[in-house]
Coordinates of C-alpha atoms and ligand atoms in Angstrom, one line a residue:
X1 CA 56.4 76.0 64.8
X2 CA 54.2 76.3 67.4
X3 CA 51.8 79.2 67.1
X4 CA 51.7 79.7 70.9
X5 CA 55.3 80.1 71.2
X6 CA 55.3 84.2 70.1
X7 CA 52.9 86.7 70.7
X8 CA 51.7 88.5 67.8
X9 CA 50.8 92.1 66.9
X10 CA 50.5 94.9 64.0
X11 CA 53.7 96.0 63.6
X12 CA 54.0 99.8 64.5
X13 CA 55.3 100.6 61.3
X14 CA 54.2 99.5 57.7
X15 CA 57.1 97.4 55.9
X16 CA 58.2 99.0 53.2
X17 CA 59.6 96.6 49.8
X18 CA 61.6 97.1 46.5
X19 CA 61.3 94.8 43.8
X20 CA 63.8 91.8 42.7
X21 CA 65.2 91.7 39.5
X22 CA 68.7 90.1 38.6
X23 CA 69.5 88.8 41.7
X24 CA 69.1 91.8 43.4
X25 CA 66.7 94.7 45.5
X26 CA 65.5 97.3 42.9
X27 CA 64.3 100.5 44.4
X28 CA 60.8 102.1 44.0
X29 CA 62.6 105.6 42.4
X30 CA 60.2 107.7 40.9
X31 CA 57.5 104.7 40.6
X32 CA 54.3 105.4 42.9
X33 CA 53.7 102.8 45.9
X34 CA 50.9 101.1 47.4
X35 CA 50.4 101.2 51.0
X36 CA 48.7 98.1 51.7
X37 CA 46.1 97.9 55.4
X38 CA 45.3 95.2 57.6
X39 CA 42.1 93.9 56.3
X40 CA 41.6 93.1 60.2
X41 CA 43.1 95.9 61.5
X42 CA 42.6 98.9 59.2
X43 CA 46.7 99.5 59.7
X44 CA 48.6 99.9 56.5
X45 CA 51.3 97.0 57.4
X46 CA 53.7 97.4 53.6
X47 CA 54.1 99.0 51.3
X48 CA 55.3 97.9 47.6
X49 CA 56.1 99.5 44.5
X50 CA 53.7 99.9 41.4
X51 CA 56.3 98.7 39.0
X52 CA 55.3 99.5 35.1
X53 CA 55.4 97.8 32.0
X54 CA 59.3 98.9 31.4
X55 CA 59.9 97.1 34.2
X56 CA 58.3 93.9 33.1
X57 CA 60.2 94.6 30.0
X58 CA 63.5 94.6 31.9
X59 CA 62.3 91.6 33.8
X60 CA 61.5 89.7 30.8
X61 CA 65.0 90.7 29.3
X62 CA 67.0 89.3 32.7
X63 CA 64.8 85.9 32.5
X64 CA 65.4 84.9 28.9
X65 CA 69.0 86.2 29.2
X66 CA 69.4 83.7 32.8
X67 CA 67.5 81.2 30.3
X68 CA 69.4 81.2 27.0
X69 CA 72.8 81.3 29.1
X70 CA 71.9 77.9 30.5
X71 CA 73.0 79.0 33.9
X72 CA 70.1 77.3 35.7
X73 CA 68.4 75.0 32.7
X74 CA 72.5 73.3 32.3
X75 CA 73.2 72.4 35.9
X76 CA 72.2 69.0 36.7
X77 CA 69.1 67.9 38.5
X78 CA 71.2 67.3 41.6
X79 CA 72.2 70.3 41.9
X80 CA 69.1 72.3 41.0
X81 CA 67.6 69.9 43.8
X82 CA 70.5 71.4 46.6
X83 CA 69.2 74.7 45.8
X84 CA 65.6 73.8 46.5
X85 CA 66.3 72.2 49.5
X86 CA 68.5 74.8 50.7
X87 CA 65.4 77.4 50.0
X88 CA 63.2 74.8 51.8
X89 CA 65.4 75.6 55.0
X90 CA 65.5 78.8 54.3
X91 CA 61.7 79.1 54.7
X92 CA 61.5 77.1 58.0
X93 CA 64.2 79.6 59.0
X94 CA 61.9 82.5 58.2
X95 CA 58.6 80.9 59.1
X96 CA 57.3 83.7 61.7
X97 CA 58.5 86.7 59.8
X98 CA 56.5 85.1 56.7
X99 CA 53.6 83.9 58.5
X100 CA 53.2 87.1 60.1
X101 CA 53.2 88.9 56.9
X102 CA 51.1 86.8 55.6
X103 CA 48.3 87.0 58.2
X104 CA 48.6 90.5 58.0
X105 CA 48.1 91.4 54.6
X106 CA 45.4 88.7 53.7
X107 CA 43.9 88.3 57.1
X108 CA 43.6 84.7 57.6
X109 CA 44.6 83.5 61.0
X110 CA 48.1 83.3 62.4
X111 CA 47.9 79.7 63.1
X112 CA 47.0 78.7 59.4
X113 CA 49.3 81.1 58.2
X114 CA 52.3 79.3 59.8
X115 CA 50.6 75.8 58.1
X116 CA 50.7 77.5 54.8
X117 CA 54.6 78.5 55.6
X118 CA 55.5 75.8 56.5
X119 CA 53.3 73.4 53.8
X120 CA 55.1 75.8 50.9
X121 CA 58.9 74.6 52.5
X122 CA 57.6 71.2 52.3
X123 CA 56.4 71.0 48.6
X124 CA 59.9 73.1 48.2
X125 CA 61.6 69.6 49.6
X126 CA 59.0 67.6 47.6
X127 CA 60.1 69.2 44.2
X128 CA 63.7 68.8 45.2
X129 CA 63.2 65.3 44.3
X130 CA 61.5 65.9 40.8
X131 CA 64.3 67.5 39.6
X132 CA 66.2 64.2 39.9
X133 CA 63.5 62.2 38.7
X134 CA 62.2 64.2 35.5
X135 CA 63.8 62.3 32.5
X136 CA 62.4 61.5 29.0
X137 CA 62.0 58.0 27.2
X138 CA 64.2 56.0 24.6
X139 CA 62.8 54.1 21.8
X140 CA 65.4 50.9 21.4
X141 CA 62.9 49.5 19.1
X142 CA 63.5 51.2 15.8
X143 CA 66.1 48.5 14.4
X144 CA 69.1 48.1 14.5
X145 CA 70.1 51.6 12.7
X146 CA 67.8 53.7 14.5
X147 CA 67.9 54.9 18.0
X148 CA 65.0 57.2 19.2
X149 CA 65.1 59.6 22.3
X150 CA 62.3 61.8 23.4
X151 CA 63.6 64.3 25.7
X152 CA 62.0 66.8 28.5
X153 CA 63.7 70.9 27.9
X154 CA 62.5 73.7 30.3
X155 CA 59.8 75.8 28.6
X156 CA 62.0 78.5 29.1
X157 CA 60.9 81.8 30.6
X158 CA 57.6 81.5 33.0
X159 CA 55.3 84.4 33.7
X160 CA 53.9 83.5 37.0
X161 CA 50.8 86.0 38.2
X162 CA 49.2 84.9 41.6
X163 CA 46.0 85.6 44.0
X164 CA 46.1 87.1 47.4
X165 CA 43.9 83.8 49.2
X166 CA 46.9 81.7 49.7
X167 CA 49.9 84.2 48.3
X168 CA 53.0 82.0 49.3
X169 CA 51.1 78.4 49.1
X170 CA 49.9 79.0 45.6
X171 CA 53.6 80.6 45.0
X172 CA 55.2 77.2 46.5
X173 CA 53.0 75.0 44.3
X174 CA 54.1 76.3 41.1
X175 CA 57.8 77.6 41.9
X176 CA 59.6 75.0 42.8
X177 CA 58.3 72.7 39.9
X178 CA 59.1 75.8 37.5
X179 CA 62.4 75.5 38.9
X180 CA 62.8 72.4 38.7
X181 CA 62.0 71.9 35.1
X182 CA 64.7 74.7 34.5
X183 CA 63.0 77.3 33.9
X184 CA 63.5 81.0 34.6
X185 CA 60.4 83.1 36.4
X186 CA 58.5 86.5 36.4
X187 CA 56.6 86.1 39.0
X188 CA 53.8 89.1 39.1
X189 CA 51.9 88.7 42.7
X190 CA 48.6 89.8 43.7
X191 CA 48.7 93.5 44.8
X192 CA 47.6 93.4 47.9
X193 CA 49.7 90.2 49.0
X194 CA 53.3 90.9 47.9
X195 CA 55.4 90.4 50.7
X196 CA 56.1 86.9 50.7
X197 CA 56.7 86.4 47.3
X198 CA 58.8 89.4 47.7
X199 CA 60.9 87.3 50.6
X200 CA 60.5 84.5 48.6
X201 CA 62.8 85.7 45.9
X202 CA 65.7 86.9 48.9
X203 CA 65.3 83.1 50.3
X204 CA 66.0 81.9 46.8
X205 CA 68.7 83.9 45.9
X206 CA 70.5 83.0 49.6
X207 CA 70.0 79.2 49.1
X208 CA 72.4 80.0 45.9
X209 CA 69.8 80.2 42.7
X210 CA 71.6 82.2 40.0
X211 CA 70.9 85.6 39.6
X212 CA 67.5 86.2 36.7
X213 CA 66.6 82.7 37.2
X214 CA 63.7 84.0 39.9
X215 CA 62.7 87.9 39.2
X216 CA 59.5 89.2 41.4
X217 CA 57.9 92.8 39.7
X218 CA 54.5 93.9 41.9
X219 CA 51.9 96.1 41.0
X220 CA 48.4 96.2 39.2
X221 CA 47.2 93.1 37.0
X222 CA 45.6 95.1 34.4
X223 CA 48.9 97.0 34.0
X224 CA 52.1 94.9 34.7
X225 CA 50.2 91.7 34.8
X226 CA 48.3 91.6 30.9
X227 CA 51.8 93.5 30.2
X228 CA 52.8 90.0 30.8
X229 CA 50.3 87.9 29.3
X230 CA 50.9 89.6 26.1
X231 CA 54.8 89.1 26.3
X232 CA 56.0 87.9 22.8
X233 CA 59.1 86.5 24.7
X234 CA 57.5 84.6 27.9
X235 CA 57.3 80.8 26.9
X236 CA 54.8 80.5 29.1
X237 CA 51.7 82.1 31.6
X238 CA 50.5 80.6 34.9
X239 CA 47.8 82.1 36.3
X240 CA 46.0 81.7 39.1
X241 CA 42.9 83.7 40.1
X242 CA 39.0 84.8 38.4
X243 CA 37.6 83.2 35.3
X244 CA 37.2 86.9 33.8
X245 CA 40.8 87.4 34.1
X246 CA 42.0 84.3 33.2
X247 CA 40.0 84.3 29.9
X248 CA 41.7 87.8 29.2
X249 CA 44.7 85.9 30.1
X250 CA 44.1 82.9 27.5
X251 CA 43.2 85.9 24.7
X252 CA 46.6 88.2 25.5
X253 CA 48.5 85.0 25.2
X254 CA 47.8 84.6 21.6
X255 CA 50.0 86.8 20.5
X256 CA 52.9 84.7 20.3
X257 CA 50.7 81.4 21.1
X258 CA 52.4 81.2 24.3
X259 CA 51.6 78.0 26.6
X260 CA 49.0 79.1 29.3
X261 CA 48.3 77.2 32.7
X262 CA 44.9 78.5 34.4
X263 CA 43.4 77.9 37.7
X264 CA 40.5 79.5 38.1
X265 CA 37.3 79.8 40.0
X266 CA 35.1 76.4 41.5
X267 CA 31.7 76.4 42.9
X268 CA 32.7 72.9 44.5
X269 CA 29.7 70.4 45.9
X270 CA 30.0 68.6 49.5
X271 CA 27.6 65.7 48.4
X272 CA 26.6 63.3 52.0
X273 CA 24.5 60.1 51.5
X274 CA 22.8 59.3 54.3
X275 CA 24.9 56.5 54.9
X276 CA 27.8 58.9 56.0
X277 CA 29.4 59.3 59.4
X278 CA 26.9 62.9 59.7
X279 CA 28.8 64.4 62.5
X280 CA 32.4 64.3 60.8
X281 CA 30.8 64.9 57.5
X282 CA 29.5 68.2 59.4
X283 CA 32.8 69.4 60.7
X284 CA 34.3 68.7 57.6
X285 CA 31.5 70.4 56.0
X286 CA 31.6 74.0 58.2
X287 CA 35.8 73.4 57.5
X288 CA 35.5 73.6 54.0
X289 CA 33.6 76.7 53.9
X290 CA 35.0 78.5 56.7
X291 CA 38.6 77.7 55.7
X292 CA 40.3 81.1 54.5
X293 CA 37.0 82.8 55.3
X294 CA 35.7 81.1 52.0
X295 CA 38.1 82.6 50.3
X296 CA 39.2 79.4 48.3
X297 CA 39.7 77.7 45.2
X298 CA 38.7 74.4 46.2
X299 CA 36.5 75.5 49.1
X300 CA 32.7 73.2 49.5
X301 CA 30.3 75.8 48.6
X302 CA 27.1 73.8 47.7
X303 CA 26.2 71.2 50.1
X304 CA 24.2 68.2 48.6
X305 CA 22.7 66.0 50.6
X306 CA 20.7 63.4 51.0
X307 CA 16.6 64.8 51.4
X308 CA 15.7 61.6 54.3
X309 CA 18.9 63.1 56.3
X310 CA 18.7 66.7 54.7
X311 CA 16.7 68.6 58.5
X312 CA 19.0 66.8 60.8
X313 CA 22.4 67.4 58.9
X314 CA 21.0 71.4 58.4
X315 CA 20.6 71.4 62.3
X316 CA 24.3 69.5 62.5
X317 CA 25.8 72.2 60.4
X318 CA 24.4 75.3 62.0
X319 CA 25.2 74.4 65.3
X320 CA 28.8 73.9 63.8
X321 CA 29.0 77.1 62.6
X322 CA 27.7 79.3 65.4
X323 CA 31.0 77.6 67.3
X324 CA 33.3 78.8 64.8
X325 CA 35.7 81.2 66.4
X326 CA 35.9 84.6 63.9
X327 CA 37.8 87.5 64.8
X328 CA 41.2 89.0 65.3
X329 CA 43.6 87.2 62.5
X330 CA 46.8 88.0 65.2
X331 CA 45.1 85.6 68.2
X332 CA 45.9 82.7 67.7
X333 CA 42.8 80.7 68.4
X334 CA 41.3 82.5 65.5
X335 CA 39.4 80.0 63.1
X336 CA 38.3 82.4 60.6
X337 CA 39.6 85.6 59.9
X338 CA 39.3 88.9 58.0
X339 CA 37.6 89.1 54.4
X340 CA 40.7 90.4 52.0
X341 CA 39.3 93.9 50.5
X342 CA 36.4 96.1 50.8
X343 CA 35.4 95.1 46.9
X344 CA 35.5 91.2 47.7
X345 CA 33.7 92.2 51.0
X346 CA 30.9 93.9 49.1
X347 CA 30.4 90.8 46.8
X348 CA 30.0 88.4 49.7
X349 CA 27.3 90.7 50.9
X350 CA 25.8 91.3 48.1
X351 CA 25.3 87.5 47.3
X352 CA 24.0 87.0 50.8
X353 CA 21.4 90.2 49.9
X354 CA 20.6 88.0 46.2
X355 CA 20.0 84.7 48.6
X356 CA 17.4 86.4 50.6
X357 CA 15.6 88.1 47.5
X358 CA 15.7 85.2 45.7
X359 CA 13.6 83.2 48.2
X360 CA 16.5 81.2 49.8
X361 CA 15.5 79.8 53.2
X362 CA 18.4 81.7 55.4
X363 CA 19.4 78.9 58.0
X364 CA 22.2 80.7 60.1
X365 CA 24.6 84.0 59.4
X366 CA 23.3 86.2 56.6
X367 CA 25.4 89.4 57.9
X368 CA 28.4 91.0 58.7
X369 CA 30.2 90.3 61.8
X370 CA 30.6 93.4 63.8
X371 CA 33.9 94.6 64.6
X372 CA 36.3 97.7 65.3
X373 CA 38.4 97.6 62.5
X374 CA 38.8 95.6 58.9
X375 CA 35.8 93.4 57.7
X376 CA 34.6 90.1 58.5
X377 CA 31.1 88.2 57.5
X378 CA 29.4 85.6 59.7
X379 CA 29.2 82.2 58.2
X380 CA 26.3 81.6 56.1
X381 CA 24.1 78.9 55.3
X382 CA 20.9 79.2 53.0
X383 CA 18.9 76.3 52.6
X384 CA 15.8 75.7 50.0
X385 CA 18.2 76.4 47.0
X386 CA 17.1 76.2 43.9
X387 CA 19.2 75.8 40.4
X388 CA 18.3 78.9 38.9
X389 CA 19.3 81.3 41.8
X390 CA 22.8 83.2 41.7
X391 CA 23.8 82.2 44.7
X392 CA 23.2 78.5 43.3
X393 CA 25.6 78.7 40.8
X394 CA 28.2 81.4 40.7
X395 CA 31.4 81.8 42.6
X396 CA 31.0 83.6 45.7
X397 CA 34.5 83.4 47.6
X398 CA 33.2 84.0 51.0
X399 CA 32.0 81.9 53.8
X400 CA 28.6 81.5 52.2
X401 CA 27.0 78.0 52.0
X402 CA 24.0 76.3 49.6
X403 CA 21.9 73.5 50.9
X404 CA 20.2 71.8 48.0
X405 CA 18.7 68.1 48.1
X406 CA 18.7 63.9 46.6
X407 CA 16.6 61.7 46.5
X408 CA 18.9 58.8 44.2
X409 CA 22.2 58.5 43.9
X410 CA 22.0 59.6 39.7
X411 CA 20.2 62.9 40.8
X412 CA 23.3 63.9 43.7
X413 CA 25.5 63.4 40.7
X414 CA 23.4 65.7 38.1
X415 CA 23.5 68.7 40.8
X416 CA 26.8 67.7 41.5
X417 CA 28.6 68.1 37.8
X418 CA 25.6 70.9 37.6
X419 CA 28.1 73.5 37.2
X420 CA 30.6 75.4 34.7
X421 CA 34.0 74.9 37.1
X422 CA 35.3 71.8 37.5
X423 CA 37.7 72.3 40.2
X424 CA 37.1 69.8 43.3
X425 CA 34.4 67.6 45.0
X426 CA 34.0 65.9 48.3
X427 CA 32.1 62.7 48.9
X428 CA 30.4 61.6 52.2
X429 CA 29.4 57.8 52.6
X430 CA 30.5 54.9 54.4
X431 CA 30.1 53.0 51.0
X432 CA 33.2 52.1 49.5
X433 CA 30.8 51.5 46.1
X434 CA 29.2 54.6 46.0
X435 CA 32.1 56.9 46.9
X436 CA 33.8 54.6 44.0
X437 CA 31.0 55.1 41.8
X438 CA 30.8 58.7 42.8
X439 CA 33.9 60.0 42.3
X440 CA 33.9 58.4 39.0
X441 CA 31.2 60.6 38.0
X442 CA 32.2 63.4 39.0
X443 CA 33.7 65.8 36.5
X444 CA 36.2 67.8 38.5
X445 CA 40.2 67.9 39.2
X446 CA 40.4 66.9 42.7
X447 CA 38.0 64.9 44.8
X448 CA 38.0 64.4 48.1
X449 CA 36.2 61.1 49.7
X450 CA 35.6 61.5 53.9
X451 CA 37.7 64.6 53.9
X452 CA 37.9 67.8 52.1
X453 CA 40.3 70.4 51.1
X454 CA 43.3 68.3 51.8
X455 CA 46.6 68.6 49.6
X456 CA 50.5 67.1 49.3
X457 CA 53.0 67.8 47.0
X458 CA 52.1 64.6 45.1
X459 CA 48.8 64.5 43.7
X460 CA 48.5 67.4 40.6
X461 CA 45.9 69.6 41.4
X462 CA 43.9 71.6 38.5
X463 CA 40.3 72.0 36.6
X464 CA 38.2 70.3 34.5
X465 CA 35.7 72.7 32.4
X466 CA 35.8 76.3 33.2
X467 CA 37.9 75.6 36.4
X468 CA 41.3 75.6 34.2
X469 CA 43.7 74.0 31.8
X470 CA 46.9 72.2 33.1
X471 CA 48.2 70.3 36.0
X472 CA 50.2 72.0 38.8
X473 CA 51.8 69.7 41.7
X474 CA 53.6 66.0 41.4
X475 CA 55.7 65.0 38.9
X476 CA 52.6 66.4 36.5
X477 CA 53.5 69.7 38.1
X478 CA 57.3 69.7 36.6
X479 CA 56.5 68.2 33.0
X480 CA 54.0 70.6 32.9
X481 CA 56.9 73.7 32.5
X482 CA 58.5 71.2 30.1
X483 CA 58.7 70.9 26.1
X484 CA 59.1 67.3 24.6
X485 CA 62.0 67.0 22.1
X486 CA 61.8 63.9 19.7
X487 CA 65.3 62.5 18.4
X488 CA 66.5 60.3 16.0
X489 CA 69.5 59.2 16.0
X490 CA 70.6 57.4 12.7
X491 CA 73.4 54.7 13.1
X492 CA 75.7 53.7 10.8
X493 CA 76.0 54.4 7.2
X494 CA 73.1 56.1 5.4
X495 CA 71.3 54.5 2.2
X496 CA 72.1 57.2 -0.7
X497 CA 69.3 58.9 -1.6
X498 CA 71.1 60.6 -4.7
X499 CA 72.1 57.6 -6.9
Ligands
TXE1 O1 41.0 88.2 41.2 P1 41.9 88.5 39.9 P2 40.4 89.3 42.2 C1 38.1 84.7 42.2 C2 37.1 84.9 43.3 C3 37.2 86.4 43.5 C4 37.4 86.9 42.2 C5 38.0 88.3 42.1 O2 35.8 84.6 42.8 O3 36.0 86.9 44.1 O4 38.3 86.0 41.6 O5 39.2 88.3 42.8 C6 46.0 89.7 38.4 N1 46.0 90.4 33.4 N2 39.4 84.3 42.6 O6 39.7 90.4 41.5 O7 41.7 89.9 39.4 C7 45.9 90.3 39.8 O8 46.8 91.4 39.9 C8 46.8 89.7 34.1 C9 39.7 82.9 42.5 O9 41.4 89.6 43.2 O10 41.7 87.4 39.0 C10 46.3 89.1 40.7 O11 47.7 89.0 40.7 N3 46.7 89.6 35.4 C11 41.0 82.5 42.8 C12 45.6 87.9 39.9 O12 45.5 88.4 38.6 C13 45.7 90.3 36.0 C14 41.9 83.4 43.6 C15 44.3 87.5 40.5 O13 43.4 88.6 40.5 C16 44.8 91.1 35.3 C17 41.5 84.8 43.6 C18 44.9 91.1 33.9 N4 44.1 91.8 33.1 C19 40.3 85.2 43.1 N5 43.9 91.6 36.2 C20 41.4 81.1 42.8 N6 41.2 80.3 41.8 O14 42.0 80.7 43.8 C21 44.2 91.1 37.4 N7 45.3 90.3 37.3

């Protein structure tokens, strides 16, 4: 849809949500809610329920029983694919109500909001597919009395816990492959981004997905969502948000040795040789750190470039950024909107505060950006970095750039891979050998070569190194919430053992 096409404001009164379990709206009862605010606008906008580890329990209990039943997991592909597609529609249907949601509990801008809607209904129609296409292997080559089979079973029951910087596109790239696979879901969003995944789970159950197969239970991770992690009867964990957590995550899963998927944190390099087209390497440069407010995953937060191009590419940059249009979320010619919470505000600043101590040169930004209501911070870019500040190496989540330079090609790729995540990488270079040679090197899960932060339902997206384990997305994505079965089938008669 066309962003222009409605005219969008903070709803006079905040939204108020139960919880979905079995197919249906649970009510709050006696269980406390959160009133969640505008991080742009200082407005509480919904308000959710903190739901408690009994109702995890009771979640848990619906899944496995919508599991075990084979309501879901023993239709065929085909018709696990109508379903999908009918939730894909039922998405576009919902787009403005979602988007605005969206926008107004994380504060990114309307505009990219509706992308992110709409991008989730399309991986929806993507996975659609893969649930036709899944299928195992046969081994014909045993002889003549042996048949083997190897054969793809959902997991079984999924505990899904999300983050708040891309609430329903991070929920689209894991559901509909989950559901695909045949599995059943507890999905445990971020507490301060409920809503669509809340939405999400109506949409589902109107396109016709059986009751239990999808269950949505909100409130705080270290309550409901390590309740989770430790679940002796969830299969499996994805989990998407901080290395702390997701180590906790890994050690609560132990108890049952339950399969976990984790994508965590990145500290991703931009590296430009000075053979790169330097203007579009800039945009695409100021994009991938001003995207979400820096609030991403996969978001360019160390620029390395090349020292004989290094001054003129700074200047490039800068004058990039001062043209980046911050401010009200709800306009839609926003670029970059609100930072989500107060706490993560306080980090971003407080990294900016490290740069300067540290002796970083500070090239442009290096504050907050004034405003009435809710929290923003002006795009930052600190040049002069060296390896052993904190700003060089550890996840900030904001819109808060590192220059550090090359002089050869082996020393870009040392301060490249010069990191624990592994999560993504862009090259810049109009050298089909180097970019080759360079994205061979680099040791990360996605790499991006003249672009950056780009995505599609096909490629698998995921970490190397202390960016995560697993593979979410593409027909990876799908076998990923499977368990391989080996067969064999004996043909006729057997050779006694027993004389
Ligand atoms: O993430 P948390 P936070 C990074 C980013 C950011 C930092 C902190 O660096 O500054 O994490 O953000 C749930 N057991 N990323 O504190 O806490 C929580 O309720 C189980 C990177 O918001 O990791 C939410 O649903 N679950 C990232 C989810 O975990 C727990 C996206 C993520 O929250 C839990 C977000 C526990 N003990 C932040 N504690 C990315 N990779 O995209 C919390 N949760």
């Amino acid at each position: 849809m066309d962003v222009n096409s409605a005219v969008w404001t903070v709803p006079a009164r905040a939204r108020e949500f139960g919880f979905f379990v079995d197919g249906q709206w649970a009510e709050a009862g006696d269980r406390p809610m959160s009133e969640r605010k505008s991080p742009a606008h200082g407005v509480a906008v919904t308000r959710t329920v903190r739901c408690t580890k009994a109702d995890i329990d009771h979640a848990v209990r619906v899944a496995r029983t919508a599991f075990e039943d084979r309501r879901w997991s023993g239709l065929p592909g085909g018709e696990r694919a109508s379903v999908l597609l009918k939730a894909a529609a039922g998405i576009r249907a919902r787009v403005e109500e979602l988007a605005l949601l969206e926008s107004l509990e994380s504060g990114k801008p309307i505009g990219q909001a509706i992308g992110e809607i709409e991008g989730g209904a399309n991986i929806f129609e993507y996975a659609a597919g893969a649930a036709r296409a899944l299928h195992g292997d046969a081994f014909n080559n045993l002889g003549d009395n042996m048949l083997g089979l190897v054969t793809r079973e959902p997991i079984g029951v999924v505990g899904l816990i999300t983050p708040w910087n891309f609430p329903f596109f991070i929920l689209s790239e894991r559901v509909p492959f989950i559901l695909a696979a045949g599995c059943t879901i507890v999905s445990k969003p971020s507490e301060v981004t409920s809503a669509t995944t809340l939405l999400l789970a109506e949409i589902l159950s109107d396109a016709g997905l059986p009751a239990g197969v999808f269950n949505v239970v909100t409130g705080s991770g270290s309550e409901i969502g390590q309740a989770l992690a430790e679940h002796a009867d969830v299969d499996m964990i994805s989990f998407t948000g901080s290395t702390a957590v997701g180590r906790s995550v890994l050690l609560a899963s132990a108890g049952n040795f339950k399969k976990v998927g984790l994508e965590l944190g990145g500290k991703n390099p931009q590296v430009v040789f000075a053979d790169a087209n330097l203007d579009e390497a800039a945009d695409g440069v100021v994009f991938g750190i001003c995207f979400n407010a820096g609030q991403c995953c996969v978001g360019g937060s160390r620029l390395v470039v090349e020292k004989s191009i290094a001054a003129e590419f700074e200047a490039l940059v800068a004058a990039k950024m001062a043209r980046v249009r911050i401010g009200d979320p709800l306009d839609p010619n926003t670029q970059m909107g609100a930072i989500v919470t107060a706490a993560q505000n306080a980090t971003i600043l407080g990294y900016i505060e490290a740069g300067k101590r540290e002796g970083a040169r500070l090239v442009c930004g290096g504050e907050a950006y004034p405003s009435d209501a809710g929290q923003f911070v002006r795009p930052t870019v600190f040049a002069d970095v060296t390896r052993e500040m904190s700003i060089a190496s550890e996840e900030i989540f904001g819109p808060v750039l590192t220059i550090s330079t090359f002089e050869t090609f082996d020393e870009a790729m040392a301060i490249a891979n010069d990191t624990i995540y592994g999560l993504a990488a862009s090259i810049w270079t109009c050298n089909l050998d180097k970019a080759t040679d360079a994205f061979r090197r680099i040791r990360a899960g996605r790499v991006w070569v003249n672009t950056t932060i780009n995505n599609g339902p096909e490629l698998p997206l995921g970490g190397f190194k202390q960016s995560g384990t697993g593979r979410e997305a593409g027909i990876y994505g799908v076998e990923e919430y499977t368990e391989v079965k080996a067969t064999h089938i004996a043909l006729g008669r057997r050779e006694p053992w027993v004389s």
